[in-house]
Coordinates of C-alpha atoms in Angstrom, one line a residue:
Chain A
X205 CA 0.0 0.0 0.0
X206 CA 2.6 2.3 0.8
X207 CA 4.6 1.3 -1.6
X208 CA 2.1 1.8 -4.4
X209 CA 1.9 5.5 -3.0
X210 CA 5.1 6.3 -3.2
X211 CA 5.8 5.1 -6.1
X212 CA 2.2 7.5 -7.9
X213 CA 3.8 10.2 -5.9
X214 CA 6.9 9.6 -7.5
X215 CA 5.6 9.2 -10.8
X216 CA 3.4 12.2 -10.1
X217 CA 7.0 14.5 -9.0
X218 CA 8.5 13.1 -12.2
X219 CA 5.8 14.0 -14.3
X220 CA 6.4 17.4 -13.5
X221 CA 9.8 17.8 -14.5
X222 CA 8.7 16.4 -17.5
X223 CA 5.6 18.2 -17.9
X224 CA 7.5 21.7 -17.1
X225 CA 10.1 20.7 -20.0
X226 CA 8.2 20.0 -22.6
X227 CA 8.3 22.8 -25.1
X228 CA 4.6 23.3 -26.7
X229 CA 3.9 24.2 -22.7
X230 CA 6.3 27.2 -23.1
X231 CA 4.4 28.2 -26.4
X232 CA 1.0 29.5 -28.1
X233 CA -2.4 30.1 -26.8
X234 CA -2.9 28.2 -23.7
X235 CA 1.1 27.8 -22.9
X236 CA 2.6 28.5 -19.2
X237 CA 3.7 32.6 -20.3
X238 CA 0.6 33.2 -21.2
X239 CA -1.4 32.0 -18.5
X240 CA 1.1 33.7 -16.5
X241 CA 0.7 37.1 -17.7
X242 CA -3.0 36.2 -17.6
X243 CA -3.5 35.5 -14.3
X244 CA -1.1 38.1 -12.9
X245 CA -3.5 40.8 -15.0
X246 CA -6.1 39.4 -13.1
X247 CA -5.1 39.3 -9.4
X248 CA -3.2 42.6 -10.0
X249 CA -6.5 44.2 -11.5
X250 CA -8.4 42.5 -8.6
X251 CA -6.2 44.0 -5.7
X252 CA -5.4 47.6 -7.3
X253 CA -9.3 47.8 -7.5
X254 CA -9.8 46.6 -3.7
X255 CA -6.8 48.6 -2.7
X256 CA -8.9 51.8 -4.6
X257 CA -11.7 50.9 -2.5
X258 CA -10.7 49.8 0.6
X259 CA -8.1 52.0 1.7
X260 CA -9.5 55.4 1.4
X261 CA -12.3 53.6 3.5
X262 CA -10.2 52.6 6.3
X263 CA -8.0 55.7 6.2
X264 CA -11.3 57.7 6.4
X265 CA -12.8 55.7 9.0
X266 CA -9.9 55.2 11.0
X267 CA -8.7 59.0 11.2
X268 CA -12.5 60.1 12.2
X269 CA -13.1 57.0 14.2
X270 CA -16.9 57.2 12.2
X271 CA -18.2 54.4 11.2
X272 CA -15.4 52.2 11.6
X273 CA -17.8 49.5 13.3
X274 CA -20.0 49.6 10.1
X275 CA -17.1 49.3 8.3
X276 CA -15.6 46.4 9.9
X277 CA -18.8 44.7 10.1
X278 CA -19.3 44.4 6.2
X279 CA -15.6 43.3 5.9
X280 CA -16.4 40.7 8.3
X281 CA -19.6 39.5 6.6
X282 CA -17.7 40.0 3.0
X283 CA -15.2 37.3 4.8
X284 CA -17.4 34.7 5.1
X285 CA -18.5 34.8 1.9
X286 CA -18.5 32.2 -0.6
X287 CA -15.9 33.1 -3.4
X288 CA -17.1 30.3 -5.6
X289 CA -20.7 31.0 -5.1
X290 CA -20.5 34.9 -5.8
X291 CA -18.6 34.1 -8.8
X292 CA -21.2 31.7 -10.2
X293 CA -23.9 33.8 -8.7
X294 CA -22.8 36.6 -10.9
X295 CA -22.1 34.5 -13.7
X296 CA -25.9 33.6 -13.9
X297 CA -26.6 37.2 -13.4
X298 CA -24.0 38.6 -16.2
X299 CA -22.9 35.8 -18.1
X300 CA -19.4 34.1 -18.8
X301 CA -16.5 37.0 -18.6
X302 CA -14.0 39.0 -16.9
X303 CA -16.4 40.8 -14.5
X304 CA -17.8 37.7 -12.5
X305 CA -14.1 37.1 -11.6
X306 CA -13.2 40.8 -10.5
X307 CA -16.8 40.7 -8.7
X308 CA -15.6 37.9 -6.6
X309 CA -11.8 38.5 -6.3
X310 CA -12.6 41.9 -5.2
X311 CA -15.1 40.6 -2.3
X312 CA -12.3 38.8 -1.2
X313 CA -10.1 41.0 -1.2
X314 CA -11.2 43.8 0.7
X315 CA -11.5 42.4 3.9
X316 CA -8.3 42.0 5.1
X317 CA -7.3 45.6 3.4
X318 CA -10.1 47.7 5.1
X319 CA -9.4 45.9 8.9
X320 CA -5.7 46.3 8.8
X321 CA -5.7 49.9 7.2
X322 CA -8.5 50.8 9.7
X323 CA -6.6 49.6 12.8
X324 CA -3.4 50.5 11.6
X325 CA -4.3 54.4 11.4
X326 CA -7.0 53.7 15.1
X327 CA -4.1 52.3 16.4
X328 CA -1.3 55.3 16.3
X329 CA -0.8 56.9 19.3
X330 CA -3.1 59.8 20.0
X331 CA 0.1 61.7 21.4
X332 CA 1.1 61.8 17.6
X333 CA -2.4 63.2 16.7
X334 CA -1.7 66.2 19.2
X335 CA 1.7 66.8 18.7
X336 CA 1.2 67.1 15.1
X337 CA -1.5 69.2 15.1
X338 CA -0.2 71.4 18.1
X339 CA 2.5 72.0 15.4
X340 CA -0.8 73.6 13.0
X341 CA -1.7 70.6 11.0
X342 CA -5.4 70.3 9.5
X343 CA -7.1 67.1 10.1
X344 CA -6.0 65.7 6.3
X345 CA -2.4 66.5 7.0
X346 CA -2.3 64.6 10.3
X347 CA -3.8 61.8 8.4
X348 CA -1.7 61.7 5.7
X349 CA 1.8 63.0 6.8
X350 CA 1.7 60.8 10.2
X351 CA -1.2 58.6 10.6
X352 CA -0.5 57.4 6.6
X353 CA 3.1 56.9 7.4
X354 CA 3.0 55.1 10.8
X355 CA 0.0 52.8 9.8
X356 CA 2.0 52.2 6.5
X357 CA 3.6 48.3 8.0
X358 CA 0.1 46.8 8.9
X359 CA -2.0 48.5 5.6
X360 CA 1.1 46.8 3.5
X361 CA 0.4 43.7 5.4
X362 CA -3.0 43.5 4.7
X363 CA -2.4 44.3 0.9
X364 CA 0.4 41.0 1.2
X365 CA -2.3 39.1 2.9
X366 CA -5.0 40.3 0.0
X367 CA -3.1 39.5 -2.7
X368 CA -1.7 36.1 -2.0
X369 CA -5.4 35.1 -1.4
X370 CA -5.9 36.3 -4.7
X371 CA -3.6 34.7 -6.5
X372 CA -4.4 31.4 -4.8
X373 CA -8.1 31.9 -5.9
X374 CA -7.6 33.6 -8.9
X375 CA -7.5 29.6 -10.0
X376 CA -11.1 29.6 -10.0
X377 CA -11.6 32.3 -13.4
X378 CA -10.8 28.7 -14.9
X379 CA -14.1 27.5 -13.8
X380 CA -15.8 29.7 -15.6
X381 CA -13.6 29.5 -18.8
X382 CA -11.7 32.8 -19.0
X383 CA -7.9 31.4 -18.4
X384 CA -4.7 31.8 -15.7
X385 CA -3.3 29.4 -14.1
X386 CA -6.3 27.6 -13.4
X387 CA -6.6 26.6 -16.4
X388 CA -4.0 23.8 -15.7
X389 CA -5.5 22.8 -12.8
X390 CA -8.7 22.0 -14.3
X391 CA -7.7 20.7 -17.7
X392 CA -5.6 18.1 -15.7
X393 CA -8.0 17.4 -13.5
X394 CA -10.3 16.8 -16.7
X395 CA -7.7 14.3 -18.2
X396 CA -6.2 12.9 -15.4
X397 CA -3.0 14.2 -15.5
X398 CA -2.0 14.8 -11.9
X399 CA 1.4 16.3 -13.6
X400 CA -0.4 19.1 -14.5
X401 CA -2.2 20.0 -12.0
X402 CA 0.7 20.0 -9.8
X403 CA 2.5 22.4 -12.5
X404 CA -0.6 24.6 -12.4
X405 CA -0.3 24.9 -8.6
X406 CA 3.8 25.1 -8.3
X407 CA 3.6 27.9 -10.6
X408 CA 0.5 29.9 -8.2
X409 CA 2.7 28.8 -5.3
X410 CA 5.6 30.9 -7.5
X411 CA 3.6 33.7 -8.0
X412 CA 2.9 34.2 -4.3
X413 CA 6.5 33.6 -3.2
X414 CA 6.5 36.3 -5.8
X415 CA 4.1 38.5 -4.3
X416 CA 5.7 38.2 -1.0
X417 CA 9.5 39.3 -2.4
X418 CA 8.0 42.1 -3.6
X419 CA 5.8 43.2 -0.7
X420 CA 9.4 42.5 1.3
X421 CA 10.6 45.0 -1.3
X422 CA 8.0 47.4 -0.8
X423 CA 8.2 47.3 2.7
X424 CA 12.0 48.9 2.6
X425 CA 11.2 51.7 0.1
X426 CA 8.0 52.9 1.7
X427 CA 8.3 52.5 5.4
X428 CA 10.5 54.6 7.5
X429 CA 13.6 52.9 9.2
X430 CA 12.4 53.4 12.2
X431 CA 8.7 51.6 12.0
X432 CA 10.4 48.7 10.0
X433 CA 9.1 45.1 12.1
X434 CA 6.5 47.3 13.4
X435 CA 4.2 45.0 11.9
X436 CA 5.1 41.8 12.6
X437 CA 5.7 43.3 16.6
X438 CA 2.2 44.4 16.5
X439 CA 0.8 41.0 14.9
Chain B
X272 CA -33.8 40.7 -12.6
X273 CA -37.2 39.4 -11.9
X274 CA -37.5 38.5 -8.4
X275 CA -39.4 35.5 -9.4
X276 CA -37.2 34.6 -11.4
X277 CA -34.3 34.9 -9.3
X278 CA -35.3 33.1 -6.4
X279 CA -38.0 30.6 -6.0
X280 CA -39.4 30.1 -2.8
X281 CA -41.5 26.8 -4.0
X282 CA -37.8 25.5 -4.9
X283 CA -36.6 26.0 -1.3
X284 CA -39.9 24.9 0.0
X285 CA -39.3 21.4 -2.0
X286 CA -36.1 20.7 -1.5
X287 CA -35.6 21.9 1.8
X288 CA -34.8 18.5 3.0
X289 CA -33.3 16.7 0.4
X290 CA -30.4 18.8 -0.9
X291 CA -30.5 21.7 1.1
X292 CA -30.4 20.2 4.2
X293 CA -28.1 17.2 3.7
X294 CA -26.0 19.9 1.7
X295 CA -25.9 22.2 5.0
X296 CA -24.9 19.3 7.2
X297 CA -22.1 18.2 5.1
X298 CA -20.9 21.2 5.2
X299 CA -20.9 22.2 9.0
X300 CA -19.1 18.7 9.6
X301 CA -16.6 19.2 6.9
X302 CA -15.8 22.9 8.0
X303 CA -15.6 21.7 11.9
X304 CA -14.0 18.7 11.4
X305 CA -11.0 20.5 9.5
X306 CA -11.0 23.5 12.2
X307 CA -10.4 21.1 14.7
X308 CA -8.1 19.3 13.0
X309 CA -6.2 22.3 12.6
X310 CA -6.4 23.3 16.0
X311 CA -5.5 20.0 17.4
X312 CA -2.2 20.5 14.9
X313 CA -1.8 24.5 15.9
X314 CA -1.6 24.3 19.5
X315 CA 1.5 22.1 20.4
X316 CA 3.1 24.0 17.2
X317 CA 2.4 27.1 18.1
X318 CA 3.6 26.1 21.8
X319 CA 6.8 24.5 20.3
X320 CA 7.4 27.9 18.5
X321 CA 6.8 29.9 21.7
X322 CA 9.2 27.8 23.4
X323 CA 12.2 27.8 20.4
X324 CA 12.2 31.3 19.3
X325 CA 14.5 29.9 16.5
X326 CA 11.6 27.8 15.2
X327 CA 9.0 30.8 14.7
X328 CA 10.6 31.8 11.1
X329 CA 10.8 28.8 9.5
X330 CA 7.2 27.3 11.0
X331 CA 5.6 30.7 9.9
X332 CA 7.4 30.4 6.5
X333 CA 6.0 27.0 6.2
X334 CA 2.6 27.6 7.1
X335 CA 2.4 30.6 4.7
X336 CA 3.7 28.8 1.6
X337 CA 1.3 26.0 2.5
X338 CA -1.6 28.9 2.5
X339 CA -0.7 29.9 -1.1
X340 CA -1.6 26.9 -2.6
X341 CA -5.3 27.0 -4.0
X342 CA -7.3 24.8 -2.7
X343 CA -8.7 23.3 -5.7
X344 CA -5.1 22.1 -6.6
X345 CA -4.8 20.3 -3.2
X346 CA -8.2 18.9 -3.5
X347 CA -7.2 17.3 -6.4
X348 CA -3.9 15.8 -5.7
X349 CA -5.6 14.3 -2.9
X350 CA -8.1 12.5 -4.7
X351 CA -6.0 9.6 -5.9
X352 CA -5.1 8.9 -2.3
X353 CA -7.7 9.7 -0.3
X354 CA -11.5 9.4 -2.8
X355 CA -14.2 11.0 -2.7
X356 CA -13.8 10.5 1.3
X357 CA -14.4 13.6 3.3
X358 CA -10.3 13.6 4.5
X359 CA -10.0 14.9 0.7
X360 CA -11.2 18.3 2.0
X361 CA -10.6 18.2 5.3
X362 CA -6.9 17.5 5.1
X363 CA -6.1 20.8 2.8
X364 CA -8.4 23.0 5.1
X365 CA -6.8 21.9 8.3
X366 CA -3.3 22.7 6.9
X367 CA -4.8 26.5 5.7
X368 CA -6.2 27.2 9.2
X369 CA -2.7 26.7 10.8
X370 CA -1.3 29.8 8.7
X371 CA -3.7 31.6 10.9
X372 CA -3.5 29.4 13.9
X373 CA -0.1 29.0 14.5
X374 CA 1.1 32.5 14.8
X375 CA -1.9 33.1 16.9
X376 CA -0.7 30.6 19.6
X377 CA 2.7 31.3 19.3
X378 CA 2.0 35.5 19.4
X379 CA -0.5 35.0 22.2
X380 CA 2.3 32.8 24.8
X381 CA 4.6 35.0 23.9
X382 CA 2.5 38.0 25.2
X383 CA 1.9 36.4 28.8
X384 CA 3.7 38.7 31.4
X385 CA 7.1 37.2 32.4
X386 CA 6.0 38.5 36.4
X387 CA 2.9 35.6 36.0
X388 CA 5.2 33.0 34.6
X389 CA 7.4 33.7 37.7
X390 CA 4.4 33.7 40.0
X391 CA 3.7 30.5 38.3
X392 CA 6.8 28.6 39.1
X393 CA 7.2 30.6 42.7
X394 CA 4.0 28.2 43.5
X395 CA 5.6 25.6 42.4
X396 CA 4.0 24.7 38.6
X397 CA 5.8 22.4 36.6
X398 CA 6.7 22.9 32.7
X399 CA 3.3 21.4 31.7
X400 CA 0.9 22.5 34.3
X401 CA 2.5 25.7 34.1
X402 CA 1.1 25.8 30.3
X403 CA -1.9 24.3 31.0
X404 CA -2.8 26.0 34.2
X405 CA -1.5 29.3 33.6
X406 CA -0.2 30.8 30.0
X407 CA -2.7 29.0 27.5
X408 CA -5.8 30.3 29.7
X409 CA -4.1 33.9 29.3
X410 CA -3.7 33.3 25.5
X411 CA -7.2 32.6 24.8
X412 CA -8.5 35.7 23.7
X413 CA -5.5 35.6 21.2
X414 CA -6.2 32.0 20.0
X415 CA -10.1 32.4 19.6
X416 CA -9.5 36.0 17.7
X417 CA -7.5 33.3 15.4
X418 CA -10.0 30.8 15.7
X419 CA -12.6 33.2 14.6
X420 CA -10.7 34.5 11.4
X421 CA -9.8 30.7 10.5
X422 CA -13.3 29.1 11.2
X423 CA -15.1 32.1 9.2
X424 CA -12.0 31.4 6.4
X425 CA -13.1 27.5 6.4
X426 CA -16.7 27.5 6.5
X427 CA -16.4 29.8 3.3
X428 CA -13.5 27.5 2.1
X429 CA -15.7 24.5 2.5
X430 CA -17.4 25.9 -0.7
X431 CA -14.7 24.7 -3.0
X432 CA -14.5 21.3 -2.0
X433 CA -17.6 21.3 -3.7
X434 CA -16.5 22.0 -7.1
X435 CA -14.4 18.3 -6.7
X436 CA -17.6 17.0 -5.3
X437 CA -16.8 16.4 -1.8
X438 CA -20.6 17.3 -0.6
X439 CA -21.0 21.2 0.7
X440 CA -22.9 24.1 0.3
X441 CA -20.4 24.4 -2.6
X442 CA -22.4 21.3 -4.5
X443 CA -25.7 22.7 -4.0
X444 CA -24.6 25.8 -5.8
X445 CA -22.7 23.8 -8.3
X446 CA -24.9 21.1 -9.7
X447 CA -28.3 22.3 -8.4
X448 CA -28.1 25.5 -9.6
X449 CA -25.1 26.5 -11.9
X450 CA -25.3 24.2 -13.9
X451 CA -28.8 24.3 -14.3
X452 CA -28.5 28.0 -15.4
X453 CA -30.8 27.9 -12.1
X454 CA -30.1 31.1 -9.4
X455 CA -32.0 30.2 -6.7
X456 CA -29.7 27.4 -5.4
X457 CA -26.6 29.5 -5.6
X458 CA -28.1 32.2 -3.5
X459 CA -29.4 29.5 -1.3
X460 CA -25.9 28.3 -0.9
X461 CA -24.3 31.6 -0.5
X462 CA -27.1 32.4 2.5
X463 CA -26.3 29.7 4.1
X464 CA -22.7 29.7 4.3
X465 CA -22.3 33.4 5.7
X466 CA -24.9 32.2 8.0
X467 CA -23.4 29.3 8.8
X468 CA -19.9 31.8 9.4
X469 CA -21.2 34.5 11.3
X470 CA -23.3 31.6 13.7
X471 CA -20.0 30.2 14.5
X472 CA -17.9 33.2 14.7
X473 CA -20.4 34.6 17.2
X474 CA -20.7 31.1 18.8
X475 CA -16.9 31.5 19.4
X476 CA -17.2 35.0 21.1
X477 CA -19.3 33.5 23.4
X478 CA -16.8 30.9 24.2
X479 CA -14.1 33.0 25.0
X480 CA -16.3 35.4 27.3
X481 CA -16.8 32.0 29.1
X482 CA -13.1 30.4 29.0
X483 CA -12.2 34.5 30.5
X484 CA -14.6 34.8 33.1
X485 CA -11.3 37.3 34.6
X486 CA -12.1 39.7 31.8
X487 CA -16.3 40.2 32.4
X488 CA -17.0 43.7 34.0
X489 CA -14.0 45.3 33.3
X490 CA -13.5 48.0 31.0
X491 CA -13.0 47.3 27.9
X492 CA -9.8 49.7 27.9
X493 CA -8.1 46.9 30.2
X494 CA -8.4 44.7 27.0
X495 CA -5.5 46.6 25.3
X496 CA -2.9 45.8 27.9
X497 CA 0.9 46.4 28.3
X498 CA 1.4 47.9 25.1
X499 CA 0.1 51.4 25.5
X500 CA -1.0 51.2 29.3
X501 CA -1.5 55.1 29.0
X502 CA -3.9 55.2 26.2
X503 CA -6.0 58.4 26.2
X504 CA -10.1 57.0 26.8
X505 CA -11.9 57.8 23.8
X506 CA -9.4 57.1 21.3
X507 CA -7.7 54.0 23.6
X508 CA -11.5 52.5 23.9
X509 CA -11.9 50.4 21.2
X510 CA -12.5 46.3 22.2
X511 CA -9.6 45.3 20.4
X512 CA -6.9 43.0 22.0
X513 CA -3.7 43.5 20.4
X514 CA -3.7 40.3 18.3
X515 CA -7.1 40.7 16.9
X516 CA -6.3 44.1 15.3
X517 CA -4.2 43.0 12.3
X518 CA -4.7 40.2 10.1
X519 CA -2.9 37.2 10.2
X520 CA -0.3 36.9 8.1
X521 CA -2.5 34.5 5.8
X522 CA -5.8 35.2 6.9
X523 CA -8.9 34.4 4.9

C-alpha cells in the first residue's frame, strides 16, 4: 500500500519535470507565459481595484473613528462569503467573462485591506495626533503625513495578505472558462494528469512567493527605518 | 432581474430537505472537522514555537507557503489517495487554518507577562501545568480571535470542495443551480454559508467570554494591555486586543 503511493507520488513529481520541460507548454495560446501574464492581470487588477476601494475607507474611518464599526462589520460579513458561489452567482446574473471574476476576487479581497488599514491608522498613538496638530496641521495633514506613514507596516500587510489570497483563488476564473493558471488545474484534472495540476499549482505557489519578495521590497522603500518590524511586533 | 425569477421560494420549499439540508450538514461537519483538526495540529506547534524562538521563522514560513496553494489544486492531488472521502477536504483546510493558527498561539504565549510566569513557578508549577494551568488560559482571547478568522476562512472555504464533489454548500450551488442555469440554489448556498460563518464566529465569542470569566466587568480599555498602558479614553477604547487588530499573516 505504501509502496504503491510512493511510487504515484513519485511518478506524479516526475511528471512534472517532464511536464515543465516540454516545449509546446512554453508556447501558443494556452502555454505556461501566457497564462502567466494572464492570471497576474487578473489578481493585479483584482487588488489595485480593492486597494482603490478599501483604503480610502479605512483611512477615512480610521482617522475620524466614524463608522469604523460599520465598516468592519461588512468586511467581516464580506469574509465569510463564498468566493465560488458569488462568482457563479454573478455568472448567472452577467454571463461568462471577466467581471464575475473581478466581482468575486474583489469581495475577497477587501477584507483583510479595510481591517488592517482601519486599525493601523486607530491604532497610532493619540500623542502623535496632538503633537502634530499642536504643530498647526489640519485634520488631512495629520492623516496623511503621520497617521499614513506610521499605519503604513500593517496597511502593507494586509495588501500581502490580499493579494496572495488572490492569486491562490484567482485559479477559480478557470471554472468559468476565462484562463490563468487555473486553467492547468482544471484541464488536468479533466484528463487525469495529476502532472499538471501539480504544474498549475507550483507555478501559483511561485507567484505568491513572488508576491511576498515584492511586498518584502516594498516594505524597505515605503516605510521609515524606524517603523520597520512594526508589523510583525504588533501581529 | 425578476424577483421570481431569481429566487424561487417553491424551490426552497421542495427541496428543503433533500439537498439543502443534507447539503448544509455536510458542510458544517466538513468545515468543523477540519478547524479542529487544525487546531488539534496549531496548539502544540504554536507552543513549540513559543518555546524555540529559532523555530518561529521557518514554521511561519512553512505555514504561509502552505496557505498559497489554492485549494482546488490540493483537492485534487488528494483525490487519488484519499477518494471522494471527506479527508480529501478536510486535510487541505486543516493545513490553511494553521497559517492563521499558529502565529496566533505562538503570538499569544509570547505575550503572557514574564511576572505571572514567575508567580507560576514561585507556587511551584511544573513545565506542563504551568502551560496548561497558567499561560494558554491567558492566551485565549488571542487563540479564539484566530480561531474566529480561521473558522469564518473555512466555513467559506468549504465551498470549493464542492467544485471536486466532496458534498457542501459548494455542490448545492454547483450542480443544483449552476449548472442548471438555475439562481436560486446559488443564493441558497451563498445564504447559508455566511450564515453558517457569522453563527460560528459569534458562537466563538461566546466561548471565549466564558473560557475568560477574569475579563467580564472590566473595562474594555483593560483589554488593550501592556502595550500602550497610557492610552487616552476615547481614542484608547476600542475592544480590540492586540492580536485581533491586524490580520494574520495569511488570513482568509
Amino acid at each position: 500500500m505504501t509502496g504503491t503511493v510512493l511510487a504515484t507520488e513519485l511518478a506524479g513529481s516526475l511528471g512534472v519535470v517532464d511536464w515543465f520541460s516540454r516545449t509546446e507548454q512554453w508556447t501558443g495560446a494556452d502555454g505556461i507565459p501566457v497564462r502567466f501574464l494572464e492570471h497576474v492581470r487578473y489578481s493585479g487588477i483584482a487588488l489595485a481595484l480593492s486597494a482603490a476601494l478599501a483604503v480610502p475607507l479605512g483611512l477615512l474611518t480610521g482617522h475620524t473613528g466614524r463608522g469604523g464599526f460599520l465598516a468592519i462589520s461588512l468586511a467581516n460579513v464580506a469574509r465569510a462569503l463564498p468566493t465560488i458561489g458569488v462568482l457563479m452567482l454573478v455568472v448567472l446574473a452577467t454571463g461568462i467573462g471577466v467581471t464575475p471574476v473581478m466581482v468575486a476576487l474583489v469581495a475577497l479581497a477587501v477584507p483583510p485591506i479595510l481591517v488592517n488599514t482601519y486599525e493601523g491608522v486607530r491604532g497610532v498613538d493619540p500623542q502623535f495626533n496632538d503633537a502634530a496638530r499642536g504643530m498647526g496641521m489640519r485634520g488631512w495633514q495629520v492623516l496623511l503625513r503621520v497617521e499614513l506613514p506610521i499605519a503604513l507596516p500593517l496597511i502593507l500587510l494586509g495588501l500581502r495578505t490580499a493579494a496572495i489570497q488572490v492569486v491562490a483563488t484567482a485559479t477559480v476564473a478557470a471554472y468559468v472558462g476565462v484562463g490563468g493558471l487555473g486553467r492547468f488545474i482544471v484541464d488536468g484534472q479533466a484528463r487525469q494528469q495529476i502532472a499538471m495540476v501539480l504544474g498549475g499549482a507550483l507555478l501559483v505557489v511561485l507567484l505568491a512567493l513572488l508576491v511576498t519578495l515584492v511586498f518584502a521590497l516594498l516594505g524597505r522603500l515605503a516605510v521609515a527605518p524606524a517603523l520597520r518590524g512594526r508589523a510583525t511586533a504588533v501581529r | 432581474m425578476a424577483d421570481e425569477q431569481f429566487l424561487r421560494w417553491e424551490w426552497i420549499a421542495r427541496n428543503l430537505g433533500d439537498p439543502i439540508g443534507v447539503r448544509l450538514l455536510q458542510h458544517l461537519q466538513l468545515s468543523f472537522l477540519s478547524i479542529l483538526l487544525g487546531l488539534l495540529i496549531a496548539l502544540p506547534a504554536g507552543v513549540a514555537a513559543a518555546r524555540w524562538r529559532r523555530l518561529y521563522p521557518p514554521l511561519l514560513t512553512g505555514v504561509n507557503v502552505l496557505y498559497a496553494i489554492p485549494s482546488i489544486a490540493l483537492f485534487i492531488l488528494l483525490l487519488p489517495y484519499t477518494g471522494l472521502s471527506p479527508a480529501t477536504a478536510i486535510i487541505p483546510l486543516a493545513l490553511y487554518t494553521l497559517a492563521i493558527l499558529v502565529p496566533n498561539v505562538a503570538d499569544g504565549l509570547n505575550q503572557v507577562p514574564s511576572h505571572v510566569r514567575q508567580a507560576a513557578v514561585a507556587m511551584g508549577f511544573g513545565p506542563l501545568r504551568r502551560l496548561l494551568r497558567v499561560e494558554l488560559p491567558i492566551a485565549v482571547p488571542v487563540v479564539i480571535a484566530g480561531l474566529r478568522v480561521a473558522a469564518v476562512a473555512t466555513i467559506s472555504m468549504v465551498s470549493v470542495a464542492g467544485l471536486v464533489g466532496l458534498g457542501g454548500l459548494g455542490q448545492l450551488v454547483l450542480s443544483a443551480g449552476f449548472q442548471r442555469q438555475f439562481p436560486t440554489p446559488v443564493v441558497v448556498g451563498i445564504a447559508l454559508s455566511v450564515a453558517l460563518a457569522l453563527l460560528v464566529d459569534g458562537a466563538l465569542v461566546l466561548l471565549q467570554r466564558a473560557l475568560t470569566p477574569w475579563k467580564r466587568g472590566r473595562g474594555p480599555a483593560r483589554a488593550s494591555r501592556t502595550s500602550r498602558p497610557f492610552r487616552r479614553s476615547g481614542r484608547g477604547l476600542s475592544k480590540r486586543a492586540p492580536a485581533e487588530a491586524p490580520e494574520p499573516e495569511g488570513a482568509g
